[in-house]
JSON list of N, CA and C in Angstrom, two decimals:
[
{"chain": "S", "resi": 124, "resn": "LEU", "atom": "N", "xyz": [10.22, -1.76, -32.49]},
{"chain": "S", "resi": 124, "resn": "LEU", "atom": "CA", "xyz": [9.18, -1.48, -33.47]},
{"chain": "S", "resi": 124, "resn": "LEU", "atom": "C", "xyz": [9.77, -1.36, -34.87]},
{"chain": "S", "resi": 125, "resn": "GLY", "atom": "N", "xyz": [11.05, -1.01, -34.98]},
{"chain": "S", "resi": 125, "resn": "GLY", "atom": "CA", "xyz": [11.66, -0.85, -36.29]},
{"chain": "S", "resi": 125, "resn": "GLY", "atom": "C", "xyz": [11.63, -2.11, -37.13]},
{"chain": "S", "resi": 126, "resn": "ALA", "atom": "N", "xyz": [11.82, -3.26, -36.49]},
{"chain": "S", "resi": 126, "resn": "ALA", "atom": "CA", "xyz": [11.80, -4.53, -37.22]},
{"chain": "S", "resi": 126, "resn": "ALA", "atom": "C", "xyz": [10.39, -4.90, -37.67]},
{"chain": "S", "resi": 127, "resn": "LEU", "atom": "N", "xyz": [9.39, -4.31, -37.06]},
{"chain": "S", "resi": 127, "resn": "LEU", "atom": "CA", "xyz": [8.01, -4.65, -37.38]},
{"chain": "S", "resi": 127, "resn": "LEU", "atom": "C", "xyz": [7.37, -3.72, -38.40]},
{"chain": "S", "resi": 128, "resn": "THR", "atom": "N", "xyz": [8.07, -2.67, -38.82]},
{"chain": "S", "resi": 128, "resn": "THR", "atom": "CA", "xyz": [7.43, -1.69, -39.68]},
{"chain": "S", "resi": 128, "resn": "THR", "atom": "C", "xyz": [7.00, -2.27, -41.03]},
{"chain": "S", "resi": 129, "resn": "TYR", "atom": "N", "xyz": [7.87, -3.05, -41.68]},
{"chain": "S", "resi": 129, "resn": "TYR", "atom": "CA", "xyz": [7.49, -3.61, -42.97]},
{"chain": "S", "resi": 129, "resn": "TYR", "atom": "C", "xyz": [6.41, -4.70, -42.82]},
{"chain": "S", "resi": 130, "resn": "PRO", "atom": "N", "xyz": [6.55, -5.65, -41.88]},
{"chain": "S", "resi": 130, "resn": "PRO", "atom": "CA", "xyz": [5.45, -6.60, -41.71]},
{"chain": "S", "resi": 130, "resn": "PRO", "atom": "C", "xyz": [4.14, -5.90, -41.33]},
{"chain": "S", "resi": 131, "resn": "LEU", "atom": "N", "xyz": [4.21, -4.85, -40.54]},
{"chain": "S", "resi": 131, "resn": "LEU", "atom": "CA", "xyz": [3.00, -4.11, -40.18]},
{"chain": "S", "resi": 131, "resn": "LEU", "atom": "C", "xyz": [2.38, -3.46, -41.41]},
{"chain": "S", "resi": 132, "resn": "TYR", "atom": "N", "xyz": [3.21, -2.91, -42.26]},
{"chain": "S", "resi": 132, "resn": "TYR", "atom": "CA", "xyz": [2.73, -2.33, -43.52]},
{"chain": "S", "resi": 132, "resn": "TYR", "atom": "C", "xyz": [2.02, -3.40, -44.36]},
{"chain": "S", "resi": 133, "resn": "LEU", "atom": "N", "xyz": [2.58, -4.61, -44.37]},
{"chain": "S", "resi": 133, "resn": "LEU", "atom": "CA", "xyz": [2.00, -5.67, -45.18]},
{"chain": "S", "resi": 133, "resn": "LEU", "atom": "C", "xyz": [0.65, -6.17, -44.65]},
{"chain": "S", "resi": 134, "resn": "VAL", "atom": "N", "xyz": [0.48, -6.18, -43.33]},
{"chain": "S", "resi": 134, "resn": "VAL", "atom": "CA", "xyz": [-0.72, -6.81, -42.76]},
{"chain": "S", "resi": 134, "resn": "VAL", "atom": "C", "xyz": [-1.79, -5.85, -42.30]},
{"chain": "S", "resi": 135, "resn": "HIS", "atom": "N", "xyz": [-1.52, -4.56, -42.23]},
{"chain": "S", "resi": 135, "resn": "HIS", "atom": "CA", "xyz": [-2.47, -3.67, -41.56]},
{"chain": "S", "resi": 135, "resn": "HIS", "atom": "C", "xyz": [-3.85, -3.64, -42.23]},
{"chain": "S", "resi": 136, "resn": "LEU", "atom": "N", "xyz": [-3.93, -3.57, -43.53]},
{"chain": "S", "resi": 136, "resn": "LEU", "atom": "CA", "xyz": [-5.25, -3.56, -44.17]},
{"chain": "S", "resi": 136, "resn": "LEU", "atom": "C", "xyz": [-5.92, -4.93, -44.11]},
{"chain": "S", "resi": 137, "resn": "THR", "atom": "N", "xyz": [-5.10, -5.97, -44.18]},
{"chain": "S", "resi": 137, "resn": "THR", "atom": "CA", "xyz": [-5.64, -7.33, -44.08]},
{"chain": "S", "resi": 137, "resn": "THR", "atom": "C", "xyz": [-6.33, -7.54, -42.73]},
{"chain": "S", "resi": 138, "resn": "VAL", "atom": "N", "xyz": [-5.83, -6.88, -41.70]},
{"chain": "S", "resi": 138, "resn": "VAL", "atom": "CA", "xyz": [-6.40, -6.99, -40.36]},
{"chain": "S", "resi": 138, "resn": "VAL", "atom": "C", "xyz": [-7.52, -5.97, -40.17]},
{"chain": "S", "resi": 139, "resn": "LEU", "atom": "N", "xyz": [-7.28, -4.75, -40.59]},
{"chain": "S", "resi": 139, "resn": "LEU", "atom": "CA", "xyz": [-8.21, -3.66, -40.30]},
{"chain": "S", "resi": 139, "resn": "LEU", "atom": "C", "xyz": [-9.60, -3.90, -40.88]},
{"chain": "S", "resi": 140, "resn": "ARG", "atom": "N", "xyz": [-9.67, -4.32, -42.10]},
{"chain": "S", "resi": 140, "resn": "ARG", "atom": "CA", "xyz": [-10.99, -4.48, -42.74]},
{"chain": "S", "resi": 140, "resn": "ARG", "atom": "C", "xyz": [-11.85, -5.55, -42.07]},
{"chain": "S", "resi": 141, "resn": "PRO", "atom": "N", "xyz": [-11.37, -6.78, -41.89]},
{"chain": "S", "resi": 141, "resn": "PRO", "atom": "CA", "xyz": [-12.25, -7.76, -41.25]},
{"chain": "S", "resi": 141, "resn": "PRO", "atom": "C", "xyz": [-12.57, -7.42, -39.79]},
{"chain": "S", "resi": 142, "resn": "VAL", "atom": "N", "xyz": [-11.58, -6.91, -39.05]},
{"chain": "S", "resi": 142, "resn": "VAL", "atom": "CA", "xyz": [-11.84, -6.57, -37.65]},
{"chain": "S", "resi": 142, "resn": "VAL", "atom": "C", "xyz": [-12.90, -5.48, -37.58]},
{"chain": "S", "resi": 143, "resn": "THR", "atom": "N", "xyz": [-12.78, -4.46, -38.40]},
{"chain": "S", "resi": 143, "resn": "THR", "atom": "CA", "xyz": [-13.77, -3.39, -38.42]},
{"chain": "S", "resi": 143, "resn": "THR", "atom": "C", "xyz": [-15.14, -3.93, -38.83]},
{"chain": "S", "resi": 144, "resn": "HIS", "atom": "N", "xyz": [-15.17, -4.77, -39.82]},
{"chain": "S", "resi": 144, "resn": "HIS", "atom": "CA", "xyz": [-16.43, -5.31, -40.33]},
{"chain": "S", "resi": 144, "resn": "HIS", "atom": "C", "xyz": [-17.16, -6.12, -39.25]},
{"chain": "S", "resi": 145, "resn": "TYR", "atom": "N", "xyz": [-16.44, -6.93, -38.51]},
{"chain": "S", "resi": 145, "resn": "TYR", "atom": "CA", "xyz": [-17.08, -7.81, -37.54]},
{"chain": "S", "resi": 145, "resn": "TYR", "atom": "C", "xyz": [-17.32, -7.16, -36.17]},
{"chain": "S", "resi": 146, "resn": "LEU", "atom": "N", "xyz": [-16.50, -6.21, -35.78]},
{"chain": "S", "resi": 146, "resn": "LEU", "atom": "CA", "xyz": [-16.59, -5.67, -34.43]},
{"chain": "S", "resi": 146, "resn": "LEU", "atom": "C", "xyz": [-17.27, -4.31, -34.33]},
{"chain": "S", "resi": 147, "resn": "TYR", "atom": "N", "xyz": [-17.27, -3.53, -35.41]},
{"chain": "S", "resi": 147, "resn": "TYR", "atom": "CA", "xyz": [-17.74, -2.16, -35.29]},
{"chain": "S", "resi": 147, "resn": "TYR", "atom": "C", "xyz": [-19.20, -2.02, -34.84]},
{"chain": "S", "resi": 148, "resn": "PRO", "atom": "N", "xyz": [-20.10, -2.81, -35.32]},
{"chain": "S", "resi": 148, "resn": "PRO", "atom": "CA", "xyz": [-21.47, -2.60, -34.82]},
{"chain": "S", "resi": 148, "resn": "PRO", "atom": "C", "xyz": [-21.62, -2.86, -33.32]},
{"chain": "S", "resi": 149, "resn": "GLN", "atom": "N", "xyz": [-20.85, -3.80, -32.77]},
{"chain": "S", "resi": 149, "resn": "GLN", "atom": "CA", "xyz": [-21.00, -4.15, -31.37]},
{"chain": "S", "resi": 149, "resn": "GLN", "atom": "C", "xyz": [-20.17, -3.26, -30.44]},
{"chain": "S", "resi": 150, "resn": "TYR", "atom": "N", "xyz": [-19.05, -2.73, -30.92]},
{"chain": "S", "resi": 150, "resn": "TYR", "atom": "CA", "xyz": [-18.13, -1.96, -30.08]},
{"chain": "S", "resi": 150, "resn": "TYR", "atom": "C", "xyz": [-17.96, -0.56, -30.66]},
{"chain": "S", "resi": 151, "resn": "GLY", "atom": "N", "xyz": [-17.49, 0.35, -29.84]},
{"chain": "S", "resi": 151, "resn": "GLY", "atom": "CA", "xyz": [-17.23, 1.71, -30.29]},
{"chain": "S", "resi": 151, "resn": "GLY", "atom": "C", "xyz": [-16.00, 1.76, -31.19]},
{"chain": "S", "resi": 152, "resn": "ARG", "atom": "N", "xyz": [-15.85, 2.87, -31.89]},
{"chain": "S", "resi": 152, "resn": "ARG", "atom": "CA", "xyz": [-14.75, 2.96, -32.86]},
{"chain": "S", "resi": 152, "resn": "ARG", "atom": "C", "xyz": [-13.38, 2.92, -32.20]},
{"chain": "S", "resi": 153, "resn": "TRP", "atom": "N", "xyz": [-13.22, 3.49, -31.00]},
{"chain": "S", "resi": 153, "resn": "TRP", "atom": "CA", "xyz": [-11.92, 3.48, -30.34]},
{"chain": "S", "resi": 153, "resn": "TRP", "atom": "C", "xyz": [-11.57, 2.08, -29.84]},
{"chain": "S", "resi": 154, "resn": "GLN", "atom": "N", "xyz": [-12.57, 1.34, -29.40]},
{"chain": "S", "resi": 154, "resn": "GLN", "atom": "CA", "xyz": [-12.32, -0.04, -28.99]},
{"chain": "S", "resi": 154, "resn": "GLN", "atom": "C", "xyz": [-11.93, -0.89, -30.19]},
{"chain": "S", "resi": 155, "resn": "VAL", "atom": "N", "xyz": [-12.63, -0.70, -31.29]},
{"chain": "S", "resi": 155, "resn": "VAL", "atom": "CA", "xyz": [-12.30, -1.45, -32.51]},
{"chain": "S", "resi": 155, "resn": "VAL", "atom": "C", "xyz": [-10.91, -1.08, -33.00]},
{"chain": "S", "resi": 156, "resn": "LEU", "atom": "N", "xyz": [-10.57, 0.19, -32.94]},
{"chain": "S", "resi": 156, "resn": "LEU", "atom": "CA", "xyz": [-9.23, 0.63, -33.34]},
{"chain": "S", "resi": 156, "resn": "LEU", "atom": "C", "xyz": [-8.15, -0.02, -32.47]},
{"chain": "S", "resi": 157, "resn": "ALA", "atom": "N", "xyz": [-8.37, -0.03, -31.16]},
{"chain": "S", "resi": 157, "resn": "ALA", "atom": "CA", "xyz": [-7.40, -0.64, -30.25]},
{"chain": "S", "resi": 157, "resn": "ALA", "atom": "C", "xyz": [-7.24, -2.13, -30.54]},
{"chain": "S", "resi": 158, "resn": "ILE", "atom": "N", "xyz": [-8.34, -2.82, -30.77]},
{"chain": "S", "resi": 158, "resn": "ILE", "atom": "CA", "xyz": [-8.27, -4.25, -31.08]},
{"chain": "S", "resi": 158, "resn": "ILE", "atom": "C", "xyz": [-7.56, -4.47, -32.41]},
{"chain": "S", "resi": 159, "resn": "ALA", "atom": "N", "xyz": [-7.90, -3.66, -33.41]},
{"chain": "S", "resi": 159, "resn": "ALA", "atom": "CA", "xyz": [-7.27, -3.81, -34.73]},
{"chain": "S", "resi": 159, "resn": "ALA", "atom": "C", "xyz": [-5.77, -3.56, -34.66]},
{"chain": "S", "resi": 160, "resn": "VAL", "atom": "N", "xyz": [-5.35, -2.55, -33.91]},
{"chain": "S", "resi": 160, "resn": "VAL", "atom": "CA", "xyz": [-3.92, -2.26, -33.77]},
{"chain": "S", "resi": 160, "resn": "VAL", "atom": "C", "xyz": [-3.22, -3.40, -33.05]},
{"chain": "S", "resi": 161, "resn": "ALA", "atom": "N", "xyz": [-3.84, -3.91, -31.99]},
{"chain": "S", "resi": 161, "resn": "ALA", "atom": "CA", "xyz": [-3.24, -5.03, -31.25]},
{"chain": "S", "resi": 161, "resn": "ALA", "atom": "C", "xyz": [-3.10, -6.27, -32.13]},
{"chain": "S", "resi": 162, "resn": "VAL", "atom": "N", "xyz": [-4.13, -6.58, -32.89]},
{"chain": "S", "resi": 162, "resn": "VAL", "atom": "CA", "xyz": [-4.09, -7.76, -33.77]},
{"chain": "S", "resi": 162, "resn": "VAL", "atom": "C", "xyz": [-3.05, -7.56, -34.88]},
{"chain": "S", "resi": 163, "resn": "ALA", "atom": "N", "xyz": [-3.00, -6.35, -35.46]},
{"chain": "S", "resi": 163, "resn": "ALA", "atom": "CA", "xyz": [-2.02, -6.07, -36.52]},
{"chain": "S", "resi": 163, "resn": "ALA", "atom": "C", "xyz": [-0.59, -6.17, -36.00]},
{"chain": "S", "resi": 164, "resn": "LEU", "atom": "N", "xyz": [-0.35, -5.64, -34.80]},
{"chain": "S", "resi": 164, "resn": "LEU", "atom": "CA", "xyz": [1.00, -5.74, -34.23]},
{"chain": "S", "resi": 164, "resn": "LEU", "atom": "C", "xyz": [1.37, -7.18, -33.92]},
{"chain": "S", "resi": 165, "resn": "LEU", "atom": "N", "xyz": [0.43, -7.95, -33.40]},
{"chain": "S", "resi": 165, "resn": "LEU", "atom": "CA", "xyz": [0.70, -9.36, -33.12]},
{"chain": "S", "resi": 165, "resn": "LEU", "atom": "C", "xyz": [1.00, -10.12, -34.41]},
{"chain": "S", "resi": 166, "resn": "LEU", "atom": "N", "xyz": [0.19, -9.90, -35.43]},
{"chain": "S", "resi": 166, "resn": "LEU", "atom": "CA", "xyz": [0.42, -10.58, -36.71]},
{"chain": "S", "resi": 166, "resn": "LEU", "atom": "C", "xyz": [1.73, -10.14, -37.34]},
{"chain": "S", "resi": 167, "resn": "ALA", "atom": "N", "xyz": [2.07, -8.86, -37.25]},
{"chain": "S", "resi": 167, "resn": "ALA", "atom": "CA", "xyz": [3.34, -8.37, -37.79]},
{"chain": "S", "resi": 167, "resn": "ALA", "atom": "C", "xyz": [4.52, -9.02, -37.06]},
{"chain": "S", "resi": 168, "resn": "TYR", "atom": "N", "xyz": [4.39, -9.16, -35.75]},
{"chain": "S", "resi": 168, "resn": "TYR", "atom": "CA", "xyz": [5.44, -9.81, -34.97]},
{"chain": "S", "resi": 168, "resn": "TYR", "atom": "C", "xyz": [5.61, -11.27, -35.41]},
{"chain": "S", "resi": 169, "resn": "LEU", "atom": "N", "xyz": [4.50, -11.96, -35.61]},
{"chain": "S", "resi": 169, "resn": "LEU", "atom": "CA", "xyz": [4.57, -13.36, -36.05]},
{"chain": "S", "resi": 169, "resn": "LEU", "atom": "C", "xyz": [5.20, -13.48, -37.43]},
{"chain": "S", "resi": 170, "resn": "VAL", "atom": "N", "xyz": [4.86, -12.57, -38.33]},
{"chain": "S", "resi": 170, "resn": "VAL", "atom": "CA", "xyz": [5.48, -12.58, -39.67]},
{"chain": "S", "resi": 170, "resn": "VAL", "atom": "C", "xyz": [6.98, -12.35, -39.54]},
{"chain": "S", "resi": 171, "resn": "TYR", "atom": "N", "xyz": [7.37, -11.43, -38.69]},
{"chain": "S", "resi": 171, "resn": "TYR", "atom": "CA", "xyz": [8.80, -11.16, -38.50]},
{"chain": "S", "resi": 171, "resn": "TYR", "atom": "C", "xyz": [9.52, -12.37, -37.93]},
{"chain": "S", "resi": 172, "resn": "ARG", "atom": "N", "xyz": [8.97, -12.96, -36.89]},
{"chain": "S", "resi": 172, "resn": "ARG", "atom": "CA", "xyz": [9.62, -14.09, -36.22]},
{"chain": "S", "resi": 172, "resn": "ARG", "atom": "C", "xyz": [9.59, -15.37, -37.05]},
{"chain": "S", "resi": 173, "resn": "LEU", "atom": "N", "xyz": [8.49, -15.64, -37.74]},
{"chain": "S", "resi": 173, "resn": "LEU", "atom": "CA", "xyz": [8.33, -16.92, -38.42]},
{"chain": "S", "resi": 173, "resn": "LEU", "atom": "C", "xyz": [8.69, -16.90, -39.90]},
{"chain": "S", "resi": 174, "resn": "VAL", "atom": "N", "xyz": [8.78, -15.71, -40.48]},
{"chain": "S", "resi": 174, "resn": "VAL", "atom": "CA", "xyz": [9.10, -15.62, -41.92]},
{"chain": "S", "resi": 174, "resn": "VAL", "atom": "C", "xyz": [10.40, -14.86, -42.14]},
{"chain": "S", "resi": 175, "resn": "GLU", "atom": "N", "xyz": [10.48, -13.63, -41.64]},
{"chain": "S", "resi": 175, "resn": "GLU", "atom": "CA", "xyz": [11.64, -12.80, -41.94]},
{"chain": "S", "resi": 175, "resn": "GLU", "atom": "C", "xyz": [12.93, -13.31, -41.30]},
{"chain": "S", "resi": 176, "resn": "GLN", "atom": "N", "xyz": [12.91, -13.61, -40.02]},
{"chain": "S", "resi": 176, "resn": "GLN", "atom": "CA", "xyz": [14.15, -14.06, -39.37]},
{"chain": "S", "resi": 176, "resn": "GLN", "atom": "C", "xyz": [14.66, -15.37, -39.97]},
{"chain": "S", "resi": 177, "resn": "PRO", "atom": "N", "xyz": [13.82, -16.40, -40.14]},
{"chain": "S", "resi": 177, "resn": "PRO", "atom": "CA", "xyz": [14.35, -17.61, -40.79]},
{"chain": "S", "resi": 177, "resn": "PRO", "atom": "C", "xyz": [14.82, -17.34, -42.22]},
{"chain": "S", "resi": 178, "resn": "GLY", "atom": "N", "xyz": [14.11, -16.48, -42.93]},
{"chain": "S", "resi": 178, "resn": "GLY", "atom": "CA", "xyz": [14.54, -16.13, -44.29]},
{"chain": "S", "resi": 178, "resn": "GLY", "atom": "C", "xyz": [15.87, -15.42, -44.32]},
{"chain": "S", "resi": 179, "resn": "GLN", "atom": "N", "xyz": [16.09, -14.55, -43.35]},
{"chain": "S", "resi": 179, "resn": "GLN", "atom": "CA", "xyz": [17.38, -13.86, -43.27]},
{"chain": "S", "resi": 179, "resn": "GLN", "atom": "C", "xyz": [18.52, -14.83, -42.97]},
{"chain": "S", "resi": 180, "resn": "ARG", "atom": "N", "xyz": [18.29, -15.76, -42.05]},
{"chain": "S", "resi": 180, "resn": "ARG", "atom": "CA", "xyz": [19.33, -16.76, -41.74]},
{"chain": "S", "resi": 180, "resn": "ARG", "atom": "C", "xyz": [19.63, -17.62, -42.96]},
{"chain": "S", "resi": 181, "resn": "TRP", "atom": "N", "xyz": [18.59, -18.06, -43.64]},
{"chain": "S", "resi": 181, "resn": "TRP", "atom": "CA", "xyz": [18.75, -18.90, -44.82]},
{"chain": "S", "resi": 181, "resn": "TRP", "atom": "C", "xyz": [19.54, -18.15, -45.90]},
{"chain": "S", "resi": 182, "resn": "LEU", "atom": "N", "xyz": [19.14, -16.91, -46.16]},
{"chain": "S", "resi": 182, "resn": "LEU", "atom": "CA", "xyz": [19.79, -16.13, -47.20]},
{"chain": "S", "resi": 182, "resn": "LEU", "atom": "C", "xyz": [21.21, -15.75, -46.82]},
{"chain": "S", "resi": 183, "resn": "ARG", "atom": "N", "xyz": [21.44, -15.42, -45.56]},
{"chain": "S", "resi": 183, "resn": "ARG", "atom": "CA", "xyz": [22.79, -15.03, -45.10]},
{"chain": "S", "resi": 183, "resn": "ARG", "atom": "C", "xyz": [23.78, -16.16, -45.36]},
{"chain": "S", "resi": 184, "resn": "THR", "atom": "N", "xyz": [23.39, -17.40, -45.06]},
{"chain": "S", "resi": 184, "resn": "THR", "atom": "CA", "xyz": [24.26, -18.55, -45.28]},
{"chain": "S", "resi": 184, "resn": "THR", "atom": "C", "xyz": [24.62, -18.68, -46.75]},
{"chain": "S", "resi": 185, "resn": "ARG", "atom": "N", "xyz": [23.64, -18.56, -47.62]},
{"chain": "S", "resi": 185, "resn": "ARG", "atom": "CA", "xyz": [23.90, -18.69, -49.05]},
{"chain": "S", "resi": 185, "resn": "ARG", "atom": "C", "xyz": [24.72, -17.54, -49.60]},
{"chain": "S", "resi": 186, "resn": "LEU", "atom": "N", "xyz": [24.48, -16.34, -49.10]},
{"chain": "S", "resi": 186, "resn": "LEU", "atom": "CA", "xyz": [25.28, -15.20, -49.56]},
{"chain": "S", "resi": 186, "resn": "LEU", "atom": "C", "xyz": [26.73, -15.32, -49.13]},
{"chain": "S", "resi": 187, "resn": "ARG", "atom": "N", "xyz": [26.96, -15.78, -47.91]},
{"chain": "S", "resi": 187, "resn": "ARG", "atom": "CA", "xyz": [28.35, -15.97, -47.46]},
{"chain": "S", "resi": 187, "resn": "ARG", "atom": "C", "xyz": [29.05, -17.02, -48.31]},
{"chain": "S", "resi": 188, "resn": "THR", "atom": "N", "xyz": [28.37, -18.11, -48.62]},
{"chain": "S", "resi": 188, "resn": "THR", "atom": "CA", "xyz": [28.96, -19.15, -49.46]},
{"chain": "S", "resi": 188, "resn": "THR", "atom": "C", "xyz": [29.29, -18.60, -50.84]},
{"chain": "S", "resi": 189, "resn": "ALA", "atom": "N", "xyz": [28.35, -17.86, -51.43]},
{"chain": "S", "resi": 189, "resn": "ALA", "atom": "CA", "xyz": [28.59, -17.29, -52.76]},
{"chain": "S", "resi": 189, "resn": "ALA", "atom": "C", "xyz": [29.73, -16.28, -52.73]},
{"chain": "S", "resi": 190, "resn": "LEU", "atom": "N", "xyz": [29.79, -15.47, -51.70]},
{"chain": "S", "resi": 190, "resn": "LEU", "atom": "CA", "xyz": [30.86, -14.48, -51.59]},
{"chain": "S", "resi": 190, "resn": "LEU", "atom": "C", "xyz": [32.22, -15.15, -51.43]},
{"chain": "S", "resi": 191, "resn": "THR", "atom": "N", "xyz": [32.27, -16.21, -50.66]},
{"chain": "S", "resi": 191, "resn": "THR", "atom": "CA", "xyz": [33.52, -16.96, -50.50]},
{"chain": "S", "resi": 191, "resn": "THR", "atom": "C", "xyz": [33.96, -17.53, -51.84]},
{"chain": "S", "resi": 192, "resn": "GLN", "atom": "N", "xyz": [33.04, -18.07, -52.61]},
{"chain": "S", "resi": 192, "resn": "GLN", "atom": "CA", "xyz": [33.37, -18.61, -53.93]},
{"chain": "S", "resi": 192, "resn": "GLN", "atom": "C", "xyz": [33.86, -17.52, -54.87]},
{"chain": "S", "resi": 193, "resn": "ILE", "atom": "N", "xyz": [33.22, -16.38, -54.83]},
{"chain": "S", "resi": 193, "resn": "ILE", "atom": "CA", "xyz": [33.63, -15.26, -55.69]},
{"chain": "S", "resi": 193, "resn": "ILE", "atom": "C", "xyz": [35.03, -14.79, -55.33]},
{"chain": "S", "resi": 194, "resn": "ARG", "atom": "N", "xyz": [35.29, -14.69, -54.03]},
{"chain": "S", "resi": 194, "resn": "ARG", "atom": "CA", "xyz": [36.62, -14.23, -53.59]},
{"chain": "S", "resi": 194, "resn": "ARG", "atom": "C", "xyz": [37.72, -15.24, -53.90]},
{"chain": "S", "resi": 195, "resn": "SER", "atom": "N", "xyz": [37.38, -16.51, -53.96]},
{"chain": "S", "resi": 195, "resn": "SER", "atom": "CA", "xyz": [38.40, -17.52, -54.19]},
{"chain": "S", "resi": 195, "resn": "SER", "atom": "C", "xyz": [38.80, -17.63, -55.65]},
{"chain": "S", "resi": 196, "resn": "VAL", "atom": "N", "xyz": [38.00, -17.09, -56.54]},
{"chain": "S", "resi": 196, "resn": "VAL", "atom": "CA", "xyz": [38.33, -17.11, -57.98]},
{"chain": "S", "resi": 196, "resn": "VAL", "atom": "C", "xyz": [39.48, -16.16, -58.20]},
{"chain": "S", "resi": 197, "resn": "ARG", "atom": "N", "xyz": [40.50, -16.65, -58.86]},
{"chain": "S", "resi": 197, "resn": "ARG", "atom": "CA", "xyz": [41.68, -15.82, -59.10]},
{"chain": "S", "resi": 197, "resn": "ARG", "atom": "C", "xyz": [41.34, -14.71, -60.10]},
{"chain": "S", "resi": 198, "resn": "GLN", "atom": "N", "xyz": [41.72, -13.51, -59.77]},
{"chain": "S", "resi": 198, "resn": "GLN", "atom": "CA", "xyz": [41.48, -12.36, -60.64]},
{"chain": "S", "resi": 198, "resn": "GLN", "atom": "C", "xyz": [42.40, -12.43, -61.84]},
{"chain": "S", "resi": 199, "resn": "PRO", "atom": "N", "xyz": [41.88, -12.13, -63.05]},
{"chain": "S", "resi": 199, "resn": "PRO", "atom": "CA", "xyz": [42.75, -12.15, -64.23]},
{"chain": "S", "resi": 199, "resn": "PRO", "atom": "C", "xyz": [43.82, -11.04, -64.14]},
{"chain": "S", "resi": 200, "resn": "ALA", "atom": "N", "xyz": [44.98, -11.33, -64.69]},
{"chain": "S", "resi": 200, "resn": "ALA", "atom": "CA", "xyz": [46.08, -10.37, -64.68]},
{"chain": "S", "resi": 200, "resn": "ALA", "atom": "C", "xyz": [45.73, -9.19, -65.57]},
{"chain": "S", "resi": 201, "resn": "SER", "atom": "N", "xyz": [46.06, -8.00, -65.09]},
{"chain": "S", "resi": 201, "resn": "SER", "atom": "CA", "xyz": [45.78, -6.79, -65.90]},
{"chain": "S", "resi": 201, "resn": "SER", "atom": "C", "xyz": [46.92, -6.62, -66.91]},
{"chain": "S", "resi": 202, "resn": "ARG", "atom": "N", "xyz": [46.61, -6.06, -68.05]},
{"chain": "S", "resi": 202, "resn": "ARG", "atom": "CA", "xyz": [47.59, -5.89, -69.12]},
{"chain": "S", "resi": 202, "resn": "ARG", "atom": "C", "xyz": [48.17, -4.54, -69.12]}
]
């Protein structure tokens, strides 16, 4: 659940409002809450798997390359 906390924070209102709007008259509040939580967790998981993980891999590669370049630059002699 730790990896999903930020994506869940990002999507919870986006999910809660439409789900509540469309389901609340037909279902009880606890059923709507359970559905909203399930949908928010699923969407947060998808954001993590399809956006965050690929972004982390992409950024990690570039950071390693940049760090290698920085380390290879000879440090100026101190006076």
